[in-house]
Amino acid sequence: MVKSTSKDAQDLFRSLHSAYSATPTNLKIIDMYVVFAVFTALIQVAYMALVGSFPFNSFLSGVLSCVGTAVLAVCLRIQVNKENKEFKGLGFAGEFDSRQYALVLLGLVHRDCELGMGINWSLFPTANTIN
Amino acid sequence: MGGKQDPTANGSPKSESMGAKKASPDLLNSSFSFKSLKLKTKQQELLLRVSILGLVYVLAFIARLFSVLRYESMIHEFDPYFNYRTTLYLTEKGFYEFWNWFDSESWYPLGRIIGGTLYPGLMVTAALIYWTLRFLRFFVHIREVCVLTAPFFASNTTIVAYFFGKEIWDTGAGLVAAALIAICPGYISRSVAGSYDNEAVAIFALLLTFYLFVKAVKTGSLSWALGSAFGYFYMVSAWGGYVFIINLVPLYVLVLLITGRYSMRLYVAYNCMYILGMLLAMQIRFVGFQHVQSGEHMGAMGVFLLMQVFYFLDWVKYQLNDTKLFQTFLRITVTSAILVGGIALGVGTASGYISPWTGRFYSLLDPTYAKDHIPIIASVSEHQPTAWSSFMFDYHILLFLFPAGLYFCFKRLSDATIFIVMYGLTSLYFAGVMVRLILVATPAVCLISAIAVSATVKNLTSLLRTKQKVPQTGSTKGVGSSKSSSKVTLDQSQPFQKNGAIALLVGVFYLLSRYAIHCTWVTSEAYSSPSIVLAARGAHGNRIIFDDYREAYYWLRQNTPTDAKVMSWWDYGYQITAMGNRTVIVDNNTWNNTHIATVGRAMSSYEDEAYDIMRSLDVNYVLVVFGGVTGYSSDDINKFLWMVRIGGGVYPVIKEPDYLVNGEFRVDKGASPKMLNCLMYKLCYYRFGELVTEYGKPTGYDRARGVEIGNKDIKLEHLEEAYTTSNWIVRIYRVKPPTNRL
């Protein structure tokens, strides 16, 4: 039973590997970026688990902006992938511009979150409403 | 529009279309005027659409101006006064001061962090309009801007409704939706001129967010998803009801995933909107970290993670092209994902990190919860379940056009129609639980009804216009007109079908005209009263205005020391601070139940105990509202039992049965002794026993309760009467300092 599942797993892994190497290079670059972004987010979570979550603003802004760039990169990949028939004629450049706007927004919001910590955190414990 | 064949429908240049038309000489006249008329059909349609939208825009604005014309341009009700005060502060002191404002004039001695406990969208919007107008050298007062913000945004909502209807069905439905929502009483009730409340901009933001999201799902474009994230941010900044969006959109995504309508566009749209929307929403201090910590927002996060897993599996399946291996992979991934998700949720909820659903929203799922556990939420009249009459009053014909529209939506299912169906059904459920939420359901009901009307009218007019002999069934689909009993399914003769179609069309137009009349009547009679100024008909039919509230507040403003503290029931707190400019003990924010219970206890105790409580709170003046002389029924005596219940909820010494006689609330001779001697009774009926209120009735006849009061000889020991307004509606008492000890 164990042998067959490990053989299954190996088969799975090999066929995945072979299928994946067939993807075009620019998509692979985007994939690398996604993995990097998610990895950064995980490192931040681990750091928070070690050091503690104060100030929460910075933690959230850091993690969410990493997740945000990962998600936006995946969106870009989807729209650029020629095999997705729903996105016709958009091309790399067109969607890249939209993505740039989204990333700029993400960066601004990140900055706002981080700067907000000075004002927010001192008052935040008392601002919770009593329900 | 219509079934006419239009050879110029492609908008091709003039010369080409001229050439094309030579092929159909029987339709053409050789005269120039007909040709030019034909050419301009596309432009005619555009002109028609733009003029209809323009008229609807103006209509939506002017339908809401009744109270400005009848009374004056003033802010209505209670909550808008707080919004007005904060907007005033924003325009005077600037955004930084506003964002970090700590107000010591309310909730004495606790104070209130206003910057962190309000939804700034409304105030910032009004301030921006104000600054724009000033920049254009229109020097209006901020109050005028505040009063007219709601009608302005109602007009904008009609435009958004047009585009949304166009997205879901077609331009005809969009136009009808815009017209319906312009005058629908469910929306007018909270957006009339002077009702300067969060819902005025929130409904606009809600519809905008939904429209942008549906557009994003339809096109899969990142720009539209960005737009919907911004729309969501505006909604979060405007109203606490944004929780509806953050739960409806994931539910919609879930439904699409389950029914197999998922696509890459959905992935792009939801991910972008969720992440960016969440980040933006956390900029509002009042919302704070709720998106990752509160149970109400966990649905969205769950669907987000589910989507990642789902699309990952889909991609792997596509890569593998081998079902057996994929099954193994599927098993491993799904079990691990469910395990991880379940553990995370379990740990989060058990450890209390993820807070459970708050009372306000929990009572939507379990309507009996508030009555037993949180009397403050149960006491608000807007939070009661809705009666059928309210539905009919607020929706009129839309109520039965809604199922008809649902039928049409199900006939032509697409991503957009699934969304509007879900929005309609969920919002109608919540509207049934709480009267206030009829407002949230109104756009959905209007849109779906517009689909019914537009599709029906389109079928009927196409029947009228066909010159061919292909028989089409002329029966309407689901319009509840009385004339539909003459269901025409005759196939043989054209004239009967045409007559039937004409009759049904007349029926539809009759219904719509009755709707317009009803809406205007409802707006004029029911929803245009400012609540702070009361009007009644005198004996000779002349109109009498009771301006007692403002009279009392201005008396406070001009005749009391600036650091005086006023105790009243929480309903009047905002108005006292805004107009009377004095510190209050409790106000409409109701964030501190114990403080309100203390005031409730003071009002329901005997004068001596109440005096101790008032001394401990540094109270200088007490304000009560009394309707016995005018017959005004929303006064403090009618609210008294809620004071007892809320006070008794925290202080067990106050027991509700003490104030009732056989379970009945009475103020006449048969009332309980505790009732006859409590502070509220004394303050309301002081010197009332000498007054003759109605011809032929004894002195001290309370016109609001319809009885002669029980205790006419009231003596006050620790308070003295400071002011009673001309119609005895508001009564103010001064708290005397303690007597000198001998």
PDB file of N, CA, C and O in Angstrom, chain A residues 8 11-12 15 19 56-57 60 64 68 71 74-75 78-79 83 86-87 95 98-99 105-106 109 112-113 119-121 123-124 126 130-131, chain B residues 100 113 220 222-223 226 230 263-264 267-268 271 275-276 278-280 282-283 285-286 288-289 293 315 318-320 325 329 353 358 591:
ATOM      1  N   ASP A   8       2.950   6.256  -6.782  1.00  0.00           N
ATOM      2  CA  ASP A   8       2.001   7.240  -7.311  1.00  0.00           C
ATOM      3  C   ASP A   8       2.559   8.643  -7.178  1.00  0.00           C
ATOM      4  O   ASP A   8       2.499   9.453  -8.113  1.00  0.00           O
ATOM      5  N   ASP A  11       5.292   9.243  -9.668  1.00  0.00           N
ATOM      6  CA  ASP A  11       4.726   9.442 -11.002  1.00  0.00           C
ATOM      7  C   ASP A  11       4.145  10.843 -11.126  1.00  0.00           C
ATOM      8  O   ASP A  11       4.349  11.556 -12.120  1.00  0.00           O
ATOM      9  N   LEU A  12       3.402  11.193 -10.087  1.00  0.00           N
ATOM     10  CA  LEU A  12       2.763  12.510 -10.042  1.00  0.00           C
ATOM     11  C   LEU A  12       3.800  13.599 -10.218  1.00  0.00           C
ATOM     12  O   LEU A  12       3.682  14.503 -11.043  1.00  0.00           O
ATOM     13  N   SER A  15       5.382  13.663 -13.748  1.00  0.00           N
ATOM     14  CA  SER A  15       4.529  14.187 -14.826  1.00  0.00           C
ATOM     15  C   SER A  15       4.286  15.684 -14.642  1.00  0.00           C
ATOM     16  O   SER A  15       4.238  16.450 -15.607  1.00  0.00           O
ATOM     17  N   ALA A  19       5.321  18.409 -17.406  1.00  0.00           N
ATOM     18  CA  ALA A  19       4.309  19.325 -17.944  1.00  0.00           C
ATOM     19  C   ALA A  19       4.716  20.767 -17.699  1.00  0.00           C
ATOM     20  O   ALA A  19       4.512  21.639 -18.539  1.00  0.00           O
ATOM     21  N   PHE A  56       0.914  45.816  15.118  1.00  0.00           N
ATOM     22  CA  PHE A  56       0.167  44.956  14.215  1.00  0.00           C
ATOM     23  C   PHE A  56       0.060  45.560  12.838  1.00  0.00           C
ATOM     24  O   PHE A  56       0.019  44.843  11.842  1.00  0.00           O
ATOM     25  N   ASN A  57       0.016  46.909  12.784  1.00  0.00           N
ATOM     26  CA  ASN A  57      -0.099  47.585  11.494  1.00  0.00           C
ATOM     27  C   ASN A  57       1.000  47.163  10.541  1.00  0.00           C
ATOM     28  O   ASN A  57       0.745  46.839   9.393  1.00  0.00           O
ATOM     29  N   LEU A  60       0.665  43.556   9.365  1.00  0.00           N
ATOM     30  CA  LEU A  60      -0.398  43.378   8.386  1.00  0.00           C
ATOM     31  C   LEU A  60      -0.024  43.986   7.045  1.00  0.00           C
ATOM     32  O   LEU A  60      -0.215  43.390   5.997  1.00  0.00           O
ATOM     33  N   LEU A  64       0.281  41.625   3.880  1.00  0.00           N
ATOM     34  CA  LEU A  64      -0.749  41.785   2.861  1.00  0.00           C
ATOM     35  C   LEU A  64      -0.191  42.359   1.575  1.00  0.00           C
ATOM     36  O   LEU A  64      -0.681  42.038   0.492  1.00  0.00           O
ATOM     37  N   GLY A  68      -0.484  40.631  -1.791  1.00  0.00           N
ATOM     38  CA  GLY A  68      -1.066  41.423  -2.866  1.00  0.00           C
ATOM     39  C   GLY A  68      -0.251  41.370  -4.138  1.00  0.00           C
ATOM     40  O   GLY A  68      -0.798  41.169  -5.228  1.00  0.00           O
ATOM     41  N   VAL A  71      -0.684  37.976  -5.696  1.00  0.00           N
ATOM     42  CA  VAL A  71      -1.976  37.806  -6.363  1.00  0.00           C
ATOM     43  C   VAL A  71      -2.009  38.574  -7.673  1.00  0.00           C
ATOM     44  O   VAL A  71      -2.475  38.071  -8.701  1.00  0.00           O
ATOM     45  N   VAL A  74      -0.121  36.761 -10.238  1.00  0.00           N
ATOM     46  CA  VAL A  74      -0.881  35.626 -10.775  1.00  0.00           C
ATOM     47  C   VAL A  74      -1.912  36.123 -11.771  1.00  0.00           C
ATOM     48  O   VAL A  74      -2.122  35.509 -12.830  1.00  0.00           O
ATOM     49  N   CYS A  75      -2.535  37.263 -11.448  1.00  0.00           N
ATOM     50  CA  CYS A  75      -3.520  37.825 -12.383  1.00  0.00           C
ATOM     51  C   CYS A  75      -2.857  38.167 -13.701  1.00  0.00           C
ATOM     52  O   CYS A  75      -3.391  37.898 -14.777  1.00  0.00           O
ATOM     53  N   ILE A  78      -2.245  35.061 -15.636  1.00  0.00           N
ATOM     54  CA  ILE A  78      -3.471  34.544 -16.234  1.00  0.00           C
ATOM     55  C   ILE A  78      -3.801  35.290 -17.509  1.00  0.00           C
ATOM     56  O   ILE A  78      -4.132  34.711 -18.534  1.00  0.00           O
ATOM     57  N   GLN A  79      -3.666  36.620 -17.418  1.00  0.00           N
ATOM     58  CA  GLN A  79      -4.119  37.390 -18.572  1.00  0.00           C
ATOM     59  C   GLN A  79      -3.154  37.314 -19.728  1.00  0.00           C
ATOM     60  O   GLN A  79      -3.523  37.539 -20.866  1.00  0.00           O
ATOM     61  N   GLU A  83      -2.835  30.623 -23.624  1.00  0.00           N
ATOM     62  CA  GLU A  83      -3.753  29.502 -23.652  1.00  0.00           C
ATOM     63  C   GLU A  83      -5.097  29.828 -23.025  1.00  0.00           C
ATOM     64  O   GLU A  83      -6.028  29.043 -23.106  1.00  0.00           O
ATOM     65  N   GLU A  86     -10.103  33.414 -22.904  1.00  0.00           N
ATOM     66  CA  GLU A  86     -11.039  34.490 -22.568  1.00  0.00           C
ATOM     67  C   GLU A  86     -10.405  35.851 -22.667  1.00  0.00           C
ATOM     68  O   GLU A  86     -11.079  36.848 -22.851  1.00  0.00           O
ATOM     69  N   PHE A  87      -9.078  35.902 -22.515  1.00  0.00           N
ATOM     70  CA  PHE A  87      -8.432  37.208 -22.578  1.00  0.00           C
ATOM     71  C   PHE A  87      -7.811  37.358 -23.936  1.00  0.00           C
ATOM     72  O   PHE A  87      -6.686  36.947 -24.167  1.00  0.00           O
ATOM     73  N   GLU A  95      -1.860  44.836 -20.038  1.00  0.00           N
ATOM     74  CA  GLU A  95      -2.208  44.450 -18.682  1.00  0.00           C
ATOM     75  C   GLU A  95      -1.118  44.833 -17.720  1.00  0.00           C
ATOM     76  O   GLU A  95      -1.369  45.011 -16.530  1.00  0.00           O
ATOM     77  N   SER A  98      -2.038  48.155 -16.258  1.00  0.00           N
ATOM     78  CA  SER A  98      -3.040  48.071 -15.204  1.00  0.00           C
ATOM     79  C   SER A  98      -2.421  47.560 -13.930  1.00  0.00           C
ATOM     80  O   SER A  98      -2.712  48.029 -12.840  1.00  0.00           O
ATOM     81  N   ARG A  99      -1.528  46.599 -14.104  1.00  0.00           N
ATOM     82  CA  ARG A  99      -0.928  46.009 -12.921  1.00  0.00           C
ATOM     83  C   ARG A  99      -0.034  47.013 -12.224  1.00  0.00           C
ATOM     84  O   ARG A  99       0.057  47.029 -11.007  1.00  0.00           O
ATOM     85  N   LEU A 105      -0.759  51.525  -6.100  1.00  0.00           N
ATOM     86  CA  LEU A 105      -1.779  51.665  -5.057  1.00  0.00           C
ATOM     87  C   LEU A 105      -1.399  50.852  -3.833  1.00  0.00           C
ATOM     88  O   LEU A 105      -1.488  51.310  -2.695  1.00  0.00           O
ATOM     89  N   LEU A 106      -0.945  49.630  -4.111  1.00  0.00           N
ATOM     90  CA  LEU A 106      -0.555  48.746  -3.023  1.00  0.00           C
ATOM     91  C   LEU A 106       0.556  49.378  -2.195  1.00  0.00           C
ATOM     92  O   LEU A 106       0.545  49.372  -0.969  1.00  0.00           O
ATOM     93  N   VAL A 109      -0.717  52.263  -0.080  1.00  0.00           N
ATOM     94  CA  VAL A 109      -1.510  51.806   1.059  1.00  0.00           C
ATOM     95  C   VAL A 109      -0.587  51.212   2.117  1.00  0.00           C
ATOM     96  O   VAL A 109      -0.770  51.416   3.313  1.00  0.00           O
ATOM     97  N   ASP A 112       0.856  53.986   3.969  1.00  0.00           N
ATOM     98  CA  ASP A 112      -0.135  54.591   4.851  1.00  0.00           C
ATOM     99  C   ASP A 112      -0.318  53.745   6.093  1.00  0.00           C
ATOM    100  O   ASP A 112      -0.418  54.251   7.197  1.00  0.00           O
ATOM    101  N   CYS A 113      -0.354  52.422   5.907  1.00  0.00           N
ATOM    102  CA  CYS A 113      -0.511  51.516   7.041  1.00  0.00           C
ATOM    103  C   CYS A 113       0.646  51.684   8.000  1.00  0.00           C
ATOM    104  O   CYS A 113       0.465  51.792   9.202  1.00  0.00           O
ATOM    105  N   ILE A 119      -0.014  56.876  14.987  1.00  0.00           N
ATOM    106  CA  ILE A 119      -1.235  57.500  15.479  1.00  0.00           C
ATOM    107  C   ILE A 119      -2.206  56.451  15.980  1.00  0.00           C
ATOM    108  O   ILE A 119      -2.826  56.594  17.008  1.00  0.00           O
ATOM    109  N   ASN A 120      -2.325  55.376  15.193  1.00  0.00           N
ATOM    110  CA  ASN A 120      -3.358  54.388  15.503  1.00  0.00           C
ATOM    111  C   ASN A 120      -3.083  53.663  16.795  1.00  0.00           C
ATOM    112  O   ASN A 120      -3.938  53.534  17.639  1.00  0.00           O
ATOM    113  N   TRP A 121      -1.869  53.145  16.938  1.00  0.00           N
ATOM    114  CA  TRP A 121      -1.681  52.133  17.947  1.00  0.00           C
ATOM    115  C   TRP A 121      -1.864  52.668  19.352  1.00  0.00           C
ATOM    116  O   TRP A 121      -2.373  52.003  20.238  1.00  0.00           O
ATOM    117  N   LEU A 123      -3.897  54.914  20.316  1.00  0.00           N
ATOM    118  CA  LEU A 123      -5.293  55.124  20.675  1.00  0.00           C
ATOM    119  C   LEU A 123      -6.135  53.892  20.456  1.00  0.00           C
ATOM    120  O   LEU A 123      -7.259  53.838  20.891  1.00  0.00           O
ATOM    121  N   PHE A 124      -5.569  52.922  19.763  1.00  0.00           N
ATOM    122  CA  PHE A 124      -6.431  51.839  19.334  1.00  0.00           C
ATOM    123  C   PHE A 124      -7.023  50.987  20.467  1.00  0.00           C
ATOM    124  O   PHE A 124      -8.165  50.605  20.396  1.00  0.00           O
ATOM    125  N   THR A 126      -8.146  51.766  23.186  1.00  0.00           N
ATOM    126  CA  THR A 126      -9.314  52.364  23.828  1.00  0.00           C
ATOM    127  C   THR A 126     -10.448  52.603  22.842  1.00  0.00           C
ATOM    128  O   THR A 126     -11.521  52.993  23.237  1.00  0.00           O
ATOM    129  N   ILE A 130     -17.699  48.967  23.075  1.00  0.00           N
ATOM    130  CA  ILE A 130     -18.219  47.961  24.002  1.00  0.00           C
ATOM    131  C   ILE A 130     -19.565  47.522  23.458  1.00  0.00           C
ATOM    132  O   ILE A 130     -20.476  48.322  23.334  1.00  0.00           O
ATOM    133  N   ASN A 131     -19.706  46.275  23.133  1.00  0.00           N
ATOM    134  CA  ASN A 131     -20.959  45.815  22.532  1.00  0.00           C
ATOM    135  C   ASN A 131     -21.826  45.113  23.542  1.00  0.00           C
ATOM    136  O   ASN A 131     -21.366  44.206  24.188  1.00  0.00           O
TER     137      ASN A 131
ATOM    138  N   ASN B 100      -8.020  63.166  14.344  1.00  0.00           N
ATOM    139  CA  ASN B 100      -7.497  62.876  15.678  1.00  0.00           C
ATOM    140  C   ASN B 100      -8.308  63.530  16.776  1.00  0.00           C
ATOM    141  O   ASN B 100      -7.787  63.834  17.833  1.00  0.00           O
ATOM    142  N   ILE B 113     -13.704  59.268  21.507  1.00  0.00           N
ATOM    143  CA  ILE B 113     -12.697  59.425  20.460  1.00  0.00           C
ATOM    144  C   ILE B 113     -13.439  59.466  19.149  1.00  0.00           C
ATOM    145  O   ILE B 113     -13.720  58.434  18.534  1.00  0.00           O
ATOM    146  N   GLY B 220     -13.006  40.610 -16.778  1.00  0.00           N
ATOM    147  CA  GLY B 220     -11.743  40.058 -16.309  1.00  0.00           C
ATOM    148  C   GLY B 220     -10.617  41.057 -16.331  1.00  0.00           C
ATOM    149  O   GLY B 220      -9.452  40.693 -16.210  1.00  0.00           O
ATOM    150  N   LEU B 222      -8.177  44.011 -15.025  1.00  0.00           N
ATOM    151  CA  LEU B 222      -7.652  44.417 -13.729  1.00  0.00           C
ATOM    152  C   LEU B 222      -8.112  45.817 -13.365  1.00  0.00           C
ATOM    153  O   LEU B 222      -8.302  46.135 -12.194  1.00  0.00           O
ATOM    154  N   SER B 223      -8.313  46.674 -14.359  1.00  0.00           N
ATOM    155  CA  SER B 223      -8.715  48.049 -14.061  1.00  0.00           C
ATOM    156  C   SER B 223     -10.071  48.086 -13.406  1.00  0.00           C
ATOM    157  O   SER B 223     -10.304  48.837 -12.464  1.00  0.00           O
ATOM    158  N   LEU B 226      -9.740  46.963  -9.884  1.00  0.00           N
ATOM    159  CA  LEU B 226      -9.198  48.072  -9.096  1.00  0.00           C
ATOM    160  C   LEU B 226     -10.298  49.050  -8.725  1.00  0.00           C
ATOM    161  O   LEU B 226     -10.397  49.519  -7.595  1.00  0.00           O
ATOM    162  N   PHE B 230     -11.712  50.300  -5.039  1.00  0.00           N
ATOM    163  CA  PHE B 230     -11.914  51.671  -4.596  1.00  0.00           C
ATOM    164  C   PHE B 230     -13.346  51.919  -4.163  1.00  0.00           C
ATOM    165  O   PHE B 230     -13.608  52.615  -3.185  1.00  0.00           O
ATOM    166  N   SER B 263     -14.260  30.946 -13.877  1.00  0.00           N
ATOM    167  CA  SER B 263     -13.390  31.220 -15.013  1.00  0.00           C
ATOM    168  C   SER B 263     -12.243  32.059 -14.488  1.00  0.00           C
ATOM    169  O   SER B 263     -12.266  32.477 -13.337  1.00  0.00           O
ATOM    170  N   MET B 264     -11.293  32.294 -15.346  1.00  0.00           N
ATOM    171  CA  MET B 264     -10.142  33.068 -14.921  1.00  0.00           C
ATOM    172  C   MET B 264     -10.530  34.499 -14.580  1.00  0.00           C
ATOM    173  O   MET B 264      -9.904  35.145 -13.747  1.00  0.00           O
ATOM    174  N   TYR B 267     -11.410  34.809 -11.046  1.00  0.00           N
ATOM    175  CA  TYR B 267     -10.238  34.759 -10.189  1.00  0.00           C
ATOM    176  C   TYR B 267      -9.597  36.140 -10.093  1.00  0.00           C
ATOM    177  O   TYR B 267      -9.315  36.649  -9.012  1.00  0.00           O
ATOM    178  N   VAL B 268      -9.359  36.722 -11.254  1.00  0.00           N
ATOM    179  CA  VAL B 268      -8.718  38.041 -11.275  1.00  0.00           C
ATOM    180  C   VAL B 268      -9.562  39.055 -10.513  1.00  0.00           C
ATOM    181  O   VAL B 268      -9.061  39.797  -9.663  1.00  0.00           O
ATOM    182  N   ASN B 271      -9.824  38.269  -6.472  1.00  0.00           N
ATOM    183  CA  ASN B 271      -8.565  38.418  -5.749  1.00  0.00           C
ATOM    184  C   ASN B 271      -8.158  39.860  -5.626  1.00  0.00           C
ATOM    185  O   ASN B 271      -7.820  40.340  -4.556  1.00  0.00           O
ATOM    186  N   ILE B 275      -8.018  41.660  -1.878  1.00  0.00           N
ATOM    187  CA  ILE B 275      -6.771  42.069  -1.224  1.00  0.00           C
ATOM    188  C   ILE B 275      -6.673  43.580  -1.147  1.00  0.00           C
ATOM    189  O   ILE B 275      -6.455  44.173  -0.085  1.00  0.00           O
ATOM    190  N   LEU B 276      -6.857  44.227  -2.297  1.00  0.00           N
ATOM    191  CA  LEU B 276      -6.735  45.684  -2.285  1.00  0.00           C
ATOM    192  C   LEU B 276      -7.838  46.316  -1.457  1.00  0.00           C
ATOM    193  O   LEU B 276      -7.607  47.273  -0.725  1.00  0.00           O
ATOM    194  N   MET B 278      -9.357  45.044   1.092  1.00  0.00           N
ATOM    195  CA  MET B 278      -9.087  44.830   2.505  1.00  0.00           C
ATOM    196  C   MET B 278      -8.035  45.797   3.014  1.00  0.00           C
ATOM    197  O   MET B 278      -8.170  46.401   4.075  1.00  0.00           O
ATOM    198  N   LEU B 279      -6.964  45.955   2.224  1.00  0.00           N
ATOM    199  CA  LEU B 279      -5.909  46.875   2.632  1.00  0.00           C
ATOM    200  C   LEU B 279      -6.438  48.294   2.754  1.00  0.00           C
ATOM    201  O   LEU B 279      -6.144  49.016   3.702  1.00  0.00           O
ATOM    202  N   LEU B 280      -7.228  48.707   1.776  1.00  0.00           N
ATOM    203  CA  LEU B 280      -7.787  50.056   1.814  1.00  0.00           C
ATOM    204  C   LEU B 280      -8.737  50.214   2.986  1.00  0.00           C
ATOM    205  O   LEU B 280      -8.741  51.243   3.657  1.00  0.00           O
ATOM    206  N   MET B 282      -8.666  48.908   5.798  1.00  0.00           N
ATOM    207  CA  MET B 282      -8.020  49.027   7.099  1.00  0.00           C
ATOM    208  C   MET B 282      -7.495  50.419   7.361  1.00  0.00           C
ATOM    209  O   MET B 282      -7.007  50.704   8.451  1.00  0.00           O
ATOM    210  N   GLN B 283      -7.585  51.324   6.393  1.00  0.00           N
ATOM    211  CA  GLN B 283      -7.167  52.696   6.638  1.00  0.00           C
ATOM    212  C   GLN B 283      -8.168  53.426   7.513  1.00  0.00           C
ATOM    213  O   GLN B 283      -7.826  54.412   8.150  1.00  0.00           O
ATOM    214  N   ARG B 285      -9.991  53.973  10.723  1.00  0.00           N
ATOM    215  CA  ARG B 285      -9.636  53.540  12.070  1.00  0.00           C
ATOM    216  C   ARG B 285     -10.769  52.792  12.748  1.00  0.00           C
ATOM    217  O   ARG B 285     -10.535  51.890  13.540  1.00  0.00           O
ATOM    218  N   PHE B 286     -11.984  53.166  12.400  1.00  0.00           N
ATOM    219  CA  PHE B 286     -13.104  52.517  13.068  1.00  0.00           C
ATOM    220  C   PHE B 286     -13.181  51.050  12.681  1.00  0.00           C
ATOM    221  O   PHE B 286     -13.598  50.204  13.454  1.00  0.00           O
ATOM    222  N   GLY B 288     -10.427  49.304  11.410  1.00  0.00           N
ATOM    223  CA  GLY B 288      -9.212  48.755  11.995  1.00  0.00           C
ATOM    224  C   GLY B 288      -8.861  47.410  11.418  1.00  0.00           C
ATOM    225  O   GLY B 288      -8.867  47.207  10.210  1.00  0.00           O
ATOM    226  N   PHE B 289      -8.571  46.468  12.311  1.00  0.00           N
ATOM    227  CA  PHE B 289      -8.108  45.169  11.861  1.00  0.00           C
ATOM    228  C   PHE B 289      -9.233  44.156  11.744  1.00  0.00           C
ATOM    229  O   PHE B 289      -8.985  42.962  11.692  1.00  0.00           O
ATOM    230  N   GLN B 293      -9.653  39.905  11.870  1.00  0.00           N
ATOM    231  CA  GLN B 293      -9.887  39.439  13.228  1.00  0.00           C
ATOM    232  C   GLN B 293     -11.342  39.157  13.550  1.00  0.00           C
ATOM    233  O   GLN B 293     -11.628  38.497  14.524  1.00  0.00           O
ATOM    234  N   TRP B 315      -5.386  24.212 -12.360  1.00  0.00           N
ATOM    235  CA  TRP B 315      -4.183  24.358 -13.163  1.00  0.00           C
ATOM    236  C   TRP B 315      -3.405  23.054 -13.222  1.00  0.00           C
ATOM    237  O   TRP B 315      -2.935  22.648 -14.289  1.00  0.00           O
ATOM    238  N   TYR B 318      -5.034  20.704 -15.509  1.00  0.00           N
ATOM    239  CA  TYR B 318      -4.762  21.055 -16.897  1.00  0.00           C
ATOM    240  C   TYR B 318      -3.356  20.637 -17.299  1.00  0.00           C
ATOM    241  O   TYR B 318      -3.129  20.172 -18.411  1.00  0.00           O
ATOM    242  N   GLN B 319      -2.418  20.768 -16.347  1.00  0.00           N
ATOM    243  CA  GLN B 319      -1.042  20.399 -16.662  1.00  0.00           C
ATOM    244  C   GLN B 319      -0.898  18.899 -16.849  1.00  0.00           C
ATOM    245  O   GLN B 319      -0.150  18.431 -17.691  1.00  0.00           O
ATOM    246  N   LEU B 320      -1.607  18.141 -16.011  1.00  0.00           N
ATOM    247  CA  LEU B 320      -1.349  16.706 -15.952  1.00  0.00           C
ATOM    248  C   LEU B 320      -1.969  15.945 -17.119  1.00  0.00           C
ATOM    249  O   LEU B 320      -1.384  15.031 -17.666  1.00  0.00           O
ATOM    250  N   LEU B 325      -3.670  10.142 -11.926  1.00  0.00           N
ATOM    251  CA  LEU B 325      -2.714  10.851 -11.082  1.00  0.00           C
ATOM    252  C   LEU B 325      -3.360  12.049 -10.425  1.00  0.00           C
ATOM    253  O   LEU B 325      -3.105  12.383  -9.271  1.00  0.00           O
ATOM    254  N   PHE B 329      -3.571  13.367  -6.491  1.00  0.00           N
ATOM    255  CA  PHE B 329      -3.163  14.704  -6.093  1.00  0.00           C
ATOM    256  C   PHE B 329      -4.321  15.456  -5.452  1.00  0.00           C
ATOM    257  O   PHE B 329      -4.161  16.144  -4.443  1.00  0.00           O
ATOM    258  N   TYR B 353      -9.163  34.937  19.280  1.00  0.00           N
ATOM    259  CA  TYR B 353      -8.484  35.884  18.392  1.00  0.00           C
ATOM    260  C   TYR B 353      -9.445  36.386  17.322  1.00  0.00           C
ATOM    261  O   TYR B 353      -9.486  37.548  16.990  1.00  0.00           O
ATOM    262  N   THR B 358     -20.735  40.244  16.095  1.00  0.00           N
ATOM    263  CA  THR B 358     -21.215  41.208  17.085  1.00  0.00           C
ATOM    264  C   THR B 358     -22.741  41.191  17.145  1.00  0.00           C
ATOM    265  O   THR B 358     -23.408  40.774  16.209  1.00  0.00           O
ATOM    266  N   TRP B 591     -22.420  53.720  22.787  1.00  0.00           N
ATOM    267  CA  TRP B 591     -21.333  52.748  22.809  1.00  0.00           C
ATOM    268  C   TRP B 591     -21.102  52.200  24.200  1.00  0.00           C
ATOM    269  O   TRP B 591     -20.484  51.146  24.353  1.00  0.00           O
TER     270      TRP B 591
END
